[in-house]
Each structure stands twice: as structure tokens, then as C-alpha cells.
mmCIF file with all atom_site columns, C-alpha atoms in Angstrom:
data_model
loop_
_atom_site.group_PDB
_atom_site.id
_atom_site.type_symbol
_atom_site.label_atom_id
_atom_site.label_alt_id
_atom_site.label_comp_id
_atom_site.label_asym_id
_atom_site.label_entity_id
_atom_site.label_seq_id
_atom_site.pdbx_PDB_ins_code
_atom_site.Cartn_x
_atom_site.Cartn_y
_atom_site.Cartn_z
_atom_site.occupancy
_atom_site.B_iso_or_equiv
_atom_site.pdbx_formal_charge
_atom_site.auth_seq_id
_atom_site.auth_comp_id
_atom_site.auth_asym_id
_atom_site.auth_atom_id
_atom_site.pdbx_PDB_model_num
ATOM 1   C CA . MET B 1 1   ? -3.291 4.944   12.340  1.00 88.00 ? 813  MET B CA 1
ATOM 2   C CA . GLU B 1 2   ? -4.459 8.395   13.756  1.00 92.00 ? 814  GLU B CA 1
ATOM 3   C CA . LYS B 1 3   ? -7.342 9.842   11.609  1.00 94.00 ? 815  LYS B CA 1
ATOM 4   C CA . ASP B 1 4   ? -5.756 13.457  11.086  1.00 96.00 ? 816  ASP B CA 1
ATOM 5   C CA . LEU B 1 5   ? -2.781 11.322  9.524   1.00 96.00 ? 817  LEU B CA 1
ATOM 6   C CA . GLN B 1 6   ? -5.078 9.026   7.967   1.00 96.00 ? 818  GLN B CA 1
ATOM 7   C CA . ASP B 1 7   ? -6.753 11.990  6.549   1.00 97.00 ? 819  ASP B CA 1
ATOM 8   C CA . LYS B 1 8   ? -3.970 13.759  5.458   1.00 97.00 ? 820  LYS B CA 1
ATOM 9   C CA . ILE B 1 9   ? -2.621 11.188  3.122   1.00 98.00 ? 821  ILE B CA 1
ATOM 10  C CA . GLU B 1 10  ? -5.860 10.694  1.777   1.00 98.00 ? 822  GLU B CA 1
ATOM 11  C CA . GLY B 1 11  ? -6.091 14.072  0.781   1.00 98.00 ? 823  GLY B CA 1
ATOM 12  C CA . LEU B 1 12  ? -3.189 13.824  -1.026  1.00 97.00 ? 824  LEU B CA 1
ATOM 13  C CA . ILE B 1 13  ? -4.139 10.543  -3.357  1.00 98.00 ? 825  ILE B CA 1
ATOM 14  C CA . ALA B 1 14  ? -7.096 12.748  -4.211  1.00 97.00 ? 826  ALA B CA 1
ATOM 15  C CA . SER B 1 15  ? -5.382 15.915  -5.187  1.00 97.00 ? 827  SER B CA 1
ATOM 16  C CA . LYS B 1 16  ? -4.463 14.431  -8.566  1.00 97.00 ? 828  LYS B CA 1
ATOM 17  C CA . LYS B 1 17  ? -5.513 11.649  -10.704 1.00 97.00 ? 829  LYS B CA 1
ATOM 18  C CA . ILE B 1 18  ? -1.546 10.618  -10.702 1.00 98.00 ? 830  ILE B CA 1
ATOM 19  C CA . PHE B 1 19  ? -0.158 10.861  -7.336  1.00 98.00 ? 831  PHE B CA 1
ATOM 20  C CA . LEU B 1 20  ? 3.032  9.951   -6.562  1.00 98.00 ? 832  LEU B CA 1
ATOM 21  C CA . PHE B 1 21  ? 5.016  9.159   -2.556  1.00 98.00 ? 833  PHE B CA 1
ATOM 22  C CA . MET B 1 22  ? 9.100  9.705   -3.464  1.00 97.00 ? 834  MET B CA 1
ATOM 23  C CA . LYS B 1 23  ? 11.994 10.054  -1.594  1.00 96.00 ? 835  LYS B CA 1
ATOM 24  C CA . GLY B 1 24  ? 12.994 13.777  -2.836  1.00 97.00 ? 836  GLY B CA 1
ATOM 25  C CA . THR B 1 25  ? 11.286 16.018  -5.408  1.00 97.00 ? 837  THR B CA 1
ATOM 26  C CA . PRO B 1 26  ? 10.593 15.218  -9.412  1.00 97.00 ? 838  PRO B CA 1
ATOM 27  C CA . ASP B 1 27  ? 13.955 17.036  -9.850  1.00 96.00 ? 839  ASP B CA 1
ATOM 28  C CA . ALA B 1 28  ? 16.143 15.880  -7.489  1.00 96.00 ? 840  ALA B CA 1
ATOM 29  C CA . PRO B 1 29  ? 14.732 12.495  -6.213  1.00 95.00 ? 841  PRO B CA 1
ATOM 30  C CA . MET B 1 30  ? 17.149 11.217  -3.225  1.00 93.00 ? 842  MET B CA 1
ATOM 31  C CA . CYS B 1 31  ? 16.838 7.560   -3.988  1.00 89.00 ? 843  CYS B CA 1
ATOM 32  C CA . GLY B 1 32  ? 17.468 5.205   -6.948  1.00 89.00 ? 844  GLY B CA 1
ATOM 33  C CA . PHE B 1 33  ? 13.936 3.523   -7.176  1.00 92.00 ? 845  PHE B CA 1
ATOM 34  C CA . SER B 1 34  ? 12.306 7.191   -6.594  1.00 95.00 ? 846  SER B CA 1
ATOM 35  C CA . ALA B 1 35  ? 14.176 8.159   -9.561  1.00 95.00 ? 847  ALA B CA 1
ATOM 36  C CA . GLY B 1 36  ? 13.540 5.103   -11.648 1.00 95.00 ? 848  GLY B CA 1
ATOM 37  C CA . VAL B 1 37  ? 9.391  5.769   -11.271 1.00 97.00 ? 849  VAL B CA 1
ATOM 38  C CA . THR B 1 38  ? 9.838  9.534   -11.718 1.00 98.00 ? 850  THR B CA 1
ATOM 39  C CA . ASN B 1 39  ? 11.907 8.616   -15.058 1.00 97.00 ? 851  ASN B CA 1
ATOM 40  C CA . VAL B 1 40  ? 9.174  6.206   -16.277 1.00 97.00 ? 852  VAL B CA 1
ATOM 41  C CA . LEU B 1 41  ? 6.735  9.032   -15.312 1.00 97.00 ? 853  LEU B CA 1
ATOM 42  C CA . ARG B 1 42  ? 8.338  11.489  -17.485 1.00 96.00 ? 854  ARG B CA 1
ATOM 43  C CA . SER B 1 43  ? 8.989  9.374   -20.368 1.00 96.00 ? 855  SER B CA 1
ATOM 44  C CA . LEU B 1 44  ? 4.799  8.714   -20.606 1.00 95.00 ? 856  LEU B CA 1
ATOM 45  C CA . GLY B 1 45  ? 4.670  12.643  -20.121 1.00 95.00 ? 857  GLY B CA 1
ATOM 46  C CA . ALA B 1 46  ? 2.351  11.922  -17.332 1.00 96.00 ? 858  ALA B CA 1
ATOM 47  C CA . ASP B 1 47  ? 1.049  14.616  -15.394 1.00 96.00 ? 859  ASP B CA 1
ATOM 48  C CA . TYR B 1 48  ? 1.327  13.925  -11.648 1.00 97.00 ? 860  TYR B CA 1
ATOM 49  C CA . ASN B 1 49  ? 1.707  15.605  -8.311  1.00 97.00 ? 861  ASN B CA 1
ATOM 50  C CA . SER B 1 50  ? 4.212  13.712  -5.722  1.00 98.00 ? 862  SER B CA 1
ATOM 51  C CA . PHE B 1 51  ? 5.114  14.390  -1.994  1.00 98.00 ? 863  PHE B CA 1
ATOM 52  C CA . ASN B 1 52  ? 8.423  14.032  -0.748  1.00 98.00 ? 864  ASN B CA 1
ATOM 53  C CA . VAL B 1 53  ? 8.452  11.595  2.121   1.00 97.00 ? 865  VAL B CA 1
ATOM 54  C CA . LEU B 1 54  ? 11.263 12.828  3.468   1.00 96.00 ? 866  LEU B CA 1
ATOM 55  C CA . SER B 1 55  ? 9.892  16.393  4.929   1.00 97.00 ? 867  SER B CA 1
ATOM 56  C CA . ASP B 1 56  ? 7.491  14.456  7.046   1.00 96.00 ? 868  ASP B CA 1
ATOM 57  C CA . MET B 1 57  ? 8.073  11.371  9.248   1.00 94.00 ? 869  MET B CA 1
ATOM 58  C CA . ASN B 1 58  ? 4.374  11.025  9.863   1.00 96.00 ? 870  ASN B CA 1
ATOM 59  C CA . VAL B 1 59  ? 3.462  10.670  6.437   1.00 97.00 ? 871  VAL B CA 1
ATOM 60  C CA . ARG B 1 60  ? 6.709  8.670   5.418   1.00 95.00 ? 872  ARG B CA 1
ATOM 61  C CA . GLU B 1 61  ? 5.894  5.691   8.225   1.00 93.00 ? 873  GLU B CA 1
ATOM 62  C CA . GLY B 1 62  ? 2.056  6.041   7.318   1.00 95.00 ? 874  GLY B CA 1
ATOM 63  C CA . ILE B 1 63  ? 2.017  4.998   4.475   1.00 95.00 ? 875  ILE B CA 1
ATOM 64  C CA . LYS B 1 64  ? 3.535  2.181   4.224   1.00 93.00 ? 876  LYS B CA 1
ATOM 65  C CA . GLU B 1 65  ? 0.452  1.091   6.804   1.00 93.00 ? 877  GLU B CA 1
ATOM 66  C CA . PHE B 1 66  ? -1.682 3.164   4.856   1.00 95.00 ? 878  PHE B CA 1
ATOM 67  C CA . ALA B 1 67  ? -1.059 0.414   1.747   1.00 95.00 ? 879  ALA B CA 1
ATOM 68  C CA . ASN B 1 68  ? 0.368  -2.389  2.922   1.00 92.00 ? 880  ASN B CA 1
ATOM 69  C CA . TRP B 1 69  ? 3.299  -1.734  1.589   1.00 93.00 ? 881  TRP B CA 1
ATOM 70  C CA . PRO B 1 70  ? 6.340  -1.520  3.353   1.00 90.00 ? 882  PRO B CA 1
ATOM 71  C CA . THR B 1 71  ? 8.623  0.514   0.836   1.00 90.00 ? 883  THR B CA 1
ATOM 72  C CA . ILE B 1 72  ? 8.808  3.639   -1.101  1.00 93.00 ? 884  ILE B CA 1
ATOM 73  C CA . PRO B 1 73  ? 7.881  5.109   -3.523  1.00 95.00 ? 885  PRO B CA 1
ATOM 74  C CA . GLN B 1 74  ? 4.112  4.554   -3.725  1.00 97.00 ? 886  GLN B CA 1
ATOM 75  C CA . LEU B 1 75  ? 2.204  5.373   -7.014  1.00 98.00 ? 887  LEU B CA 1
ATOM 76  C CA . TYR B 1 76  ? -1.692 6.012   -6.870  1.00 98.00 ? 888  TYR B CA 1
ATOM 77  C CA . ILE B 1 77  ? -3.722 6.584   -10.069 1.00 97.00 ? 889  ILE B CA 1
ATOM 78  C CA . ASP B 1 78  ? -7.256 7.151   -9.417  1.00 96.00 ? 890  ASP B CA 1
ATOM 79  C CA . GLY B 1 79  ? -6.755 6.906   -5.951  1.00 95.00 ? 891  GLY B CA 1
ATOM 80  C CA . GLU B 1 80  ? -5.555 3.117   -5.966  1.00 95.00 ? 892  GLU B CA 1
ATOM 81  C CA . PHE B 1 81  ? -2.746 2.086   -5.012  1.00 97.00 ? 893  PHE B CA 1
ATOM 82  C CA . VAL B 1 82  ? -0.772 0.207   -8.594  1.00 97.00 ? 894  VAL B CA 1
ATOM 83  C CA . GLY B 1 83  ? 2.396  -0.570  -7.053  1.00 96.00 ? 895  GLY B CA 1
ATOM 84  C CA . GLY B 1 84  ? 6.291  0.584   -5.879  1.00 95.00 ? 896  GLY B CA 1
ATOM 85  C CA . HIS B 1 85  ? 9.518  0.881   -8.110  1.00 94.00 ? 897  HIS B CA 1
ATOM 86  C CA . ASP B 1 86  ? 9.611  -2.692  -9.725  1.00 94.00 ? 898  ASP B CA 1
ATOM 87  C CA . ILE B 1 87  ? 5.931  -3.025  -10.506 1.00 95.00 ? 899  ILE B CA 1
ATOM 88  C CA . VAL B 1 88  ? 5.579  0.466   -12.157 1.00 96.00 ? 900  VAL B CA 1
ATOM 89  C CA . VAL B 1 89  ? 8.392  -0.613  -14.397 1.00 95.00 ? 901  VAL B CA 1
ATOM 90  C CA . GLU B 1 90  ? 6.881  -3.935  -15.042 1.00 93.00 ? 902  GLU B CA 1
ATOM 91  C CA . MET B 1 91  ? 3.472  -2.369  -15.893 1.00 95.00 ? 903  MET B CA 1
ATOM 92  C CA . ALA B 1 92  ? 5.303  0.434   -18.315 1.00 96.00 ? 904  ALA B CA 1
ATOM 93  C CA . ARG B 1 93  ? 7.159  -2.422  -20.191 1.00 95.00 ? 905  ARG B CA 1
ATOM 94  C CA . SER B 1 94  ? 3.892  -4.460  -20.612 1.00 95.00 ? 906  SER B CA 1
ATOM 95  C CA . GLY B 1 95  ? 1.854  -1.374  -21.954 1.00 95.00 ? 907  GLY B CA 1
ATOM 96  C CA . GLU B 1 96  ? -0.872 -1.738  -18.955 1.00 95.00 ? 908  GLU B CA 1
ATOM 97  C CA . LEU B 1 97  ? 1.050  1.701   -16.882 1.00 96.00 ? 909  LEU B CA 1
ATOM 98  C CA . GLN B 1 98  ? -0.128 3.964   -20.359 1.00 95.00 ? 910  GLN B CA 1
ATOM 99  C CA . LYS B 1 99  ? -4.018 2.339   -19.918 1.00 94.00 ? 911  LYS B CA 1
ATOM 100 C CA . LYS B 1 100 ? -4.363 3.434   -16.692 1.00 92.00 ? 912  LYS B CA 1
ATOM 101 C CA . ILE B 1 101 ? -2.835 6.948   -17.121 1.00 91.00 ? 913  ILE B CA 1
ATOM 102 C CA . GLY B 1 102 ? -4.626 7.236   -20.580 1.00 83.00 ? 914  GLY B CA 1
ATOM 103 C CA . ALA B 1 103 ? -1.329 8.303   -22.191 1.00 58.00 ? 915  ALA B CA 1
ATOM 104 C CA . MET P 2 1   ? 21.081 -10.032 7.791   1.00 67.00 ? 1474 MET P CA 1
ATOM 105 C CA . THR P 2 2   ? 23.229 -11.999 4.970   1.00 77.00 ? 1475 THR P CA 1
ATOM 106 C CA . VAL P 2 3   ? 21.617 -12.423 1.351   1.00 82.00 ? 1476 VAL P CA 1
ATOM 107 C CA . GLN P 2 4   ? 21.370 -16.593 2.239   1.00 86.00 ? 1477 GLN P CA 1
ATOM 108 C CA . GLU P 2 5   ? 18.999 -15.373 5.221   1.00 87.00 ? 1478 GLU P CA 1
ATOM 109 C CA . ILE P 2 6   ? 16.863 -13.580 2.557   1.00 88.00 ? 1479 ILE P CA 1
ATOM 110 C CA . GLN P 2 7   ? 16.949 -16.259 0.618   1.00 92.00 ? 1480 GLN P CA 1
ATOM 111 C CA . GLU P 2 8   ? 15.545 -18.944 3.726   1.00 94.00 ? 1481 GLU P CA 1
ATOM 112 C CA . LYS P 2 9   ? 13.318 -16.443 5.168   1.00 94.00 ? 1482 LYS P CA 1
ATOM 113 C CA . ILE P 2 10  ? 11.593 -16.048 1.766   1.00 95.00 ? 1483 ILE P CA 1
ATOM 114 C CA . GLN P 2 11  ? 11.470 -19.444 1.589   1.00 96.00 ? 1484 GLN P CA 1
ATOM 115 C CA . ALA P 2 12  ? 10.445 -20.611 4.983   1.00 96.00 ? 1485 ALA P CA 1
ATOM 116 C CA . GLY P 2 13  ? 7.419  -18.178 4.172   1.00 96.00 ? 1486 GLY P CA 1
ATOM 117 C CA . LEU P 2 14  ? 6.652  -19.463 0.808   1.00 97.00 ? 1487 LEU P CA 1
ATOM 118 C CA . PRO P 2 15  ? 6.884  -22.874 1.698   1.00 97.00 ? 1488 PRO P CA 1
ATOM 119 C CA . GLY P 2 16  ? 7.772  -24.320 -2.144  1.00 96.00 ? 1489 GLY P CA 1
ATOM 120 C CA . SER P 2 17  ? 9.191  -21.223 -3.421  1.00 97.00 ? 1490 SER P CA 1
ATOM 121 C CA . GLU P 2 18  ? 12.453 -20.948 -5.539  1.00 97.00 ? 1491 GLU P CA 1
ATOM 122 C CA . VAL P 2 19  ? 14.172 -17.827 -4.402  1.00 96.00 ? 1492 VAL P CA 1
ATOM 123 C CA . GLU P 2 20  ? 17.451 -16.931 -6.316  1.00 94.00 ? 1493 GLU P CA 1
ATOM 124 C CA . ILE P 2 21  ? 18.698 -13.473 -4.529  1.00 91.00 ? 1494 ILE P CA 1
ATOM 125 C CA . GLU P 2 22  ? 20.960 -11.025 -7.290  1.00 88.00 ? 1495 GLU P CA 1
ATOM 126 C CA . ASP P 2 23  ? 23.548 -8.835  -5.215  1.00 81.00 ? 1496 ASP P CA 1
ATOM 127 C CA . PRO P 2 24  ? 24.830 -6.787  -8.286  1.00 78.00 ? 1497 PRO P CA 1
ATOM 128 C CA . TYR P 2 25  ? 26.540 -4.355  -5.937  1.00 76.00 ? 1498 TYR P CA 1
ATOM 129 C CA . ASN P 2 26  ? 27.614 -7.296  -3.840  1.00 76.00 ? 1499 ASN P CA 1
ATOM 130 C CA . ASP P 2 27  ? 26.615 -5.050  -0.286  1.00 73.00 ? 1500 ASP P CA 1
ATOM 131 C CA . GLY P 2 28  ? 23.973 -6.578  0.809   1.00 69.00 ? 1501 GLY P CA 1
ATOM 132 C CA . VAL P 2 29  ? 21.887 -3.822  0.339   1.00 70.00 ? 1502 VAL P CA 1
ATOM 133 C CA . HIS P 2 30  ? 20.665 -3.408  -2.927  1.00 74.00 ? 1503 HIS P CA 1
ATOM 134 C CA . ILE P 2 31  ? 19.552 -6.889  -3.344  1.00 82.00 ? 1504 ILE P CA 1
ATOM 135 C CA . LYS P 2 32  ? 17.079 -8.266  -5.965  1.00 89.00 ? 1505 LYS P CA 1
ATOM 136 C CA . ALA P 2 33  ? 15.121 -11.038 -5.465  1.00 93.00 ? 1506 ALA P CA 1
ATOM 137 C CA . ILE P 2 34  ? 13.404 -13.598 -8.091  1.00 96.00 ? 1507 ILE P CA 1
ATOM 138 C CA . VAL P 2 35  ? 10.248 -15.504 -6.414  1.00 97.00 ? 1508 VAL P CA 1
ATOM 139 C CA . LYS P 2 36  ? 8.471  -18.111 -8.236  1.00 97.00 ? 1509 LYS P CA 1
ATOM 140 C CA . PHE P 2 37  ? 5.776  -19.488 -6.419  1.00 97.00 ? 1510 PHE P CA 1
ATOM 141 C CA . SER P 2 38  ? 2.792  -21.798 -6.880  1.00 97.00 ? 1511 SER P CA 1
ATOM 142 C CA . GLY P 2 39  ? 0.954  -20.053 -4.401  1.00 97.00 ? 1512 GLY P CA 1
ATOM 143 C CA . PHE P 2 40  ? 0.945  -16.517 -6.677  1.00 97.00 ? 1513 PHE P CA 1
ATOM 144 C CA . ALA P 2 41  ? -1.318 -17.967 -8.929  1.00 97.00 ? 1514 ALA P CA 1
ATOM 145 C CA . GLY P 2 42  ? -4.423 -16.068 -9.136  1.00 97.00 ? 1515 GLY P CA 1
ATOM 146 C CA . LYS P 2 43  ? -3.138 -13.256 -7.206  1.00 96.00 ? 1516 LYS P CA 1
ATOM 147 C CA . SER P 2 44  ? -2.405 -9.811  -8.878  1.00 94.00 ? 1517 SER P CA 1
ATOM 148 C CA . ILE P 2 45  ? 1.410  -8.625  -8.856  1.00 94.00 ? 1518 ILE P CA 1
ATOM 149 C CA . VAL P 2 46  ? 0.512  -6.351  -5.837  1.00 95.00 ? 1519 VAL P CA 1
ATOM 150 C CA . GLU P 2 47  ? -0.852 -9.440  -3.916  1.00 96.00 ? 1520 GLU P CA 1
ATOM 151 C CA . GLN P 2 48  ? 2.075  -11.269 -4.647  1.00 97.00 ? 1521 GLN P CA 1
ATOM 152 C CA . HIS P 2 49  ? 5.095  -8.819  -4.008  1.00 95.00 ? 1522 HIS P CA 1
ATOM 153 C CA . ARG P 2 50  ? 2.901  -8.127  -0.576  1.00 95.00 ? 1523 ARG P CA 1
ATOM 154 C CA . MET P 2 51  ? 3.154  -12.197 0.388   1.00 96.00 ? 1524 MET P CA 1
ATOM 155 C CA . VAL P 2 52  ? 6.848  -11.672 -0.132  1.00 95.00 ? 1525 VAL P CA 1
ATOM 156 C CA . TYR P 2 53  ? 7.661  -8.265  1.763   1.00 92.00 ? 1526 TYR P CA 1
ATOM 157 C CA . ALA P 2 54  ? 5.195  -10.229 4.400   1.00 93.00 ? 1527 ALA P CA 1
ATOM 158 C CA . THR P 2 55  ? 8.178  -13.068 5.163   1.00 94.00 ? 1528 THR P CA 1
ATOM 159 C CA . LEU P 2 56  ? 10.626 -9.834  5.423   1.00 90.00 ? 1529 LEU P CA 1
ATOM 160 C CA . LYS P 2 57  ? 8.318  -7.782  7.854   1.00 84.00 ? 1530 LYS P CA 1
ATOM 161 C CA . ASP P 2 58  ? 11.182 -7.004  9.943   1.00 81.00 ? 1531 ASP P CA 1
ATOM 162 C CA . GLU P 2 59  ? 14.347 -7.043  7.636   1.00 78.00 ? 1532 GLU P CA 1
ATOM 163 C CA . LEU P 2 60  ? 12.452 -4.423  5.744   1.00 76.00 ? 1533 LEU P CA 1
ATOM 164 C CA . LYS P 2 61  ? 11.932 -2.584  8.665   1.00 73.00 ? 1534 LYS P CA 1
ATOM 165 C CA . ALA P 2 62  ? 15.630 -2.268  8.919   1.00 66.00 ? 1535 ALA P CA 1
ATOM 166 C CA . GLU P 2 63  ? 18.508 -2.587  6.901   1.00 56.00 ? 1536 GLU P CA 1
ATOM 167 C CA . VAL P 2 64  ? 16.979 -4.486  3.489   1.00 56.00 ? 1537 VAL P CA 1
ATOM 168 C CA . HIS P 2 65  ? 16.531 -0.581  2.313   1.00 60.00 ? 1538 HIS P CA 1
ATOM 169 C CA . ALA P 2 66  ? 16.501 -1.629  -1.370  1.00 69.00 ? 1539 ALA P CA 1
ATOM 170 C CA . LEU P 2 67  ? 14.698 -4.720  -2.216  1.00 79.00 ? 1540 LEU P CA 1
ATOM 171 C CA . GLY P 2 68  ? 14.069 -5.094  -5.966  1.00 84.00 ? 1541 GLY P CA 1
ATOM 172 C CA . LEU P 2 69  ? 11.115 -7.986  -6.665  1.00 88.00 ? 1542 LEU P CA 1
ATOM 173 C CA . GLU P 2 70  ? 10.415 -10.232 -9.655  1.00 90.00 ? 1543 GLU P CA 1
ATOM 174 C CA . THR P 2 71  ? 7.717  -12.992 -8.887  1.00 93.00 ? 1544 THR P CA 1
ATOM 175 C CA . LYS P 2 72  ? 6.493  -15.485 -11.300 1.00 91.00 ? 1545 LYS P CA 1
ATOM 176 C CA . VAL P 2 73  ? 3.842  -18.114 -10.845 1.00 91.00 ? 1546 VAL P CA 1
ATOM 177 C CA . SER P 2 74  ? 5.523  -21.468 -10.898 1.00 83.00 ? 1547 SER P CA 1
#
């Protein structure tokens, strides 16, 4: 991966404790799985930033390689890749996500 | 790519796994795979999902837009 792109992705992830790469925005998600994750975060009252990958093809493809994860959304907490939709939903159900975000 | 082919690909990549596919809209796009595999033991959920994704590398680049995944240690 190009260094500029890697720096950009790392900068985004570092910009906030909880960071979400998604399709669309939290107010207007463009995919069911992105909507699902924003719903979970909203229900927990999480304070997070997000990036709309549909606005930047390089980031959209780059984060798949960055996280070794083929799909979007991707949630990061404290700079660490947490998972995609299914994992986030499962962790919220078990209470693990609440602990991670300090909710 | 049919649901059957996805199931076979996962099973070929994770020998001995049990794979159940749900296709709630019957469109072959928004599918969910439930995978039970002894090789998941000791792996984090992220690693378990990565192992399944690795078997579907090419498919995930192309037509399978939305693969739901549930993994269990068998």
C-alpha cells in the first residue's frame, strides 16, 4: 500500500477513540450493514467519528488491505480493528462492546 | 455464484467444517453463512471470520456484496 494512503488511514483511525469506516454517513447510511453498526453505536450513546468510503475509492479499497478484512463497515476502537457488522452486533449483545467503549 | 458453490468453497478451504447458508431474500446476495469448525478453537472471532473470508477471497471482491457470518467452534 502507498505510504500516503496508509498515513491517511492511520490518521483517521487515530483521530478519535471510536472510528467507523462506513458506506454513507451516520445520518444517511448507504448500506444495511453500515446502518446496522451506526444503530448499535447510537443505542450505546457512543461518541465516534466516521468516514464515508463512497467518497474516496482509494480509502475504500485501502482499508480492506489495511485490516486484512474484505468488507465495509469496519470499526476501530483505540486504534485497533474490532470487526465488521456481525462482530459488532455480537459484541453488543454480549456486553463486550460496552466495556470496550466505556459506555 | 450459487449458494451451493459458496458452501462448497468454504468447506474446501476449511476441511471438516459444517457450513449452513441462509439466503433470506433468495437473491444469492444478502447471504449468511453459519460455519462450525474445530480449527476455530483458540482463535479470536476476528481471526475466525478472516479464515472464512480467506476461502472466498475472489467472490468477496466481486458479486457477494453482503456476507453475514457466524462462526462457532465445533
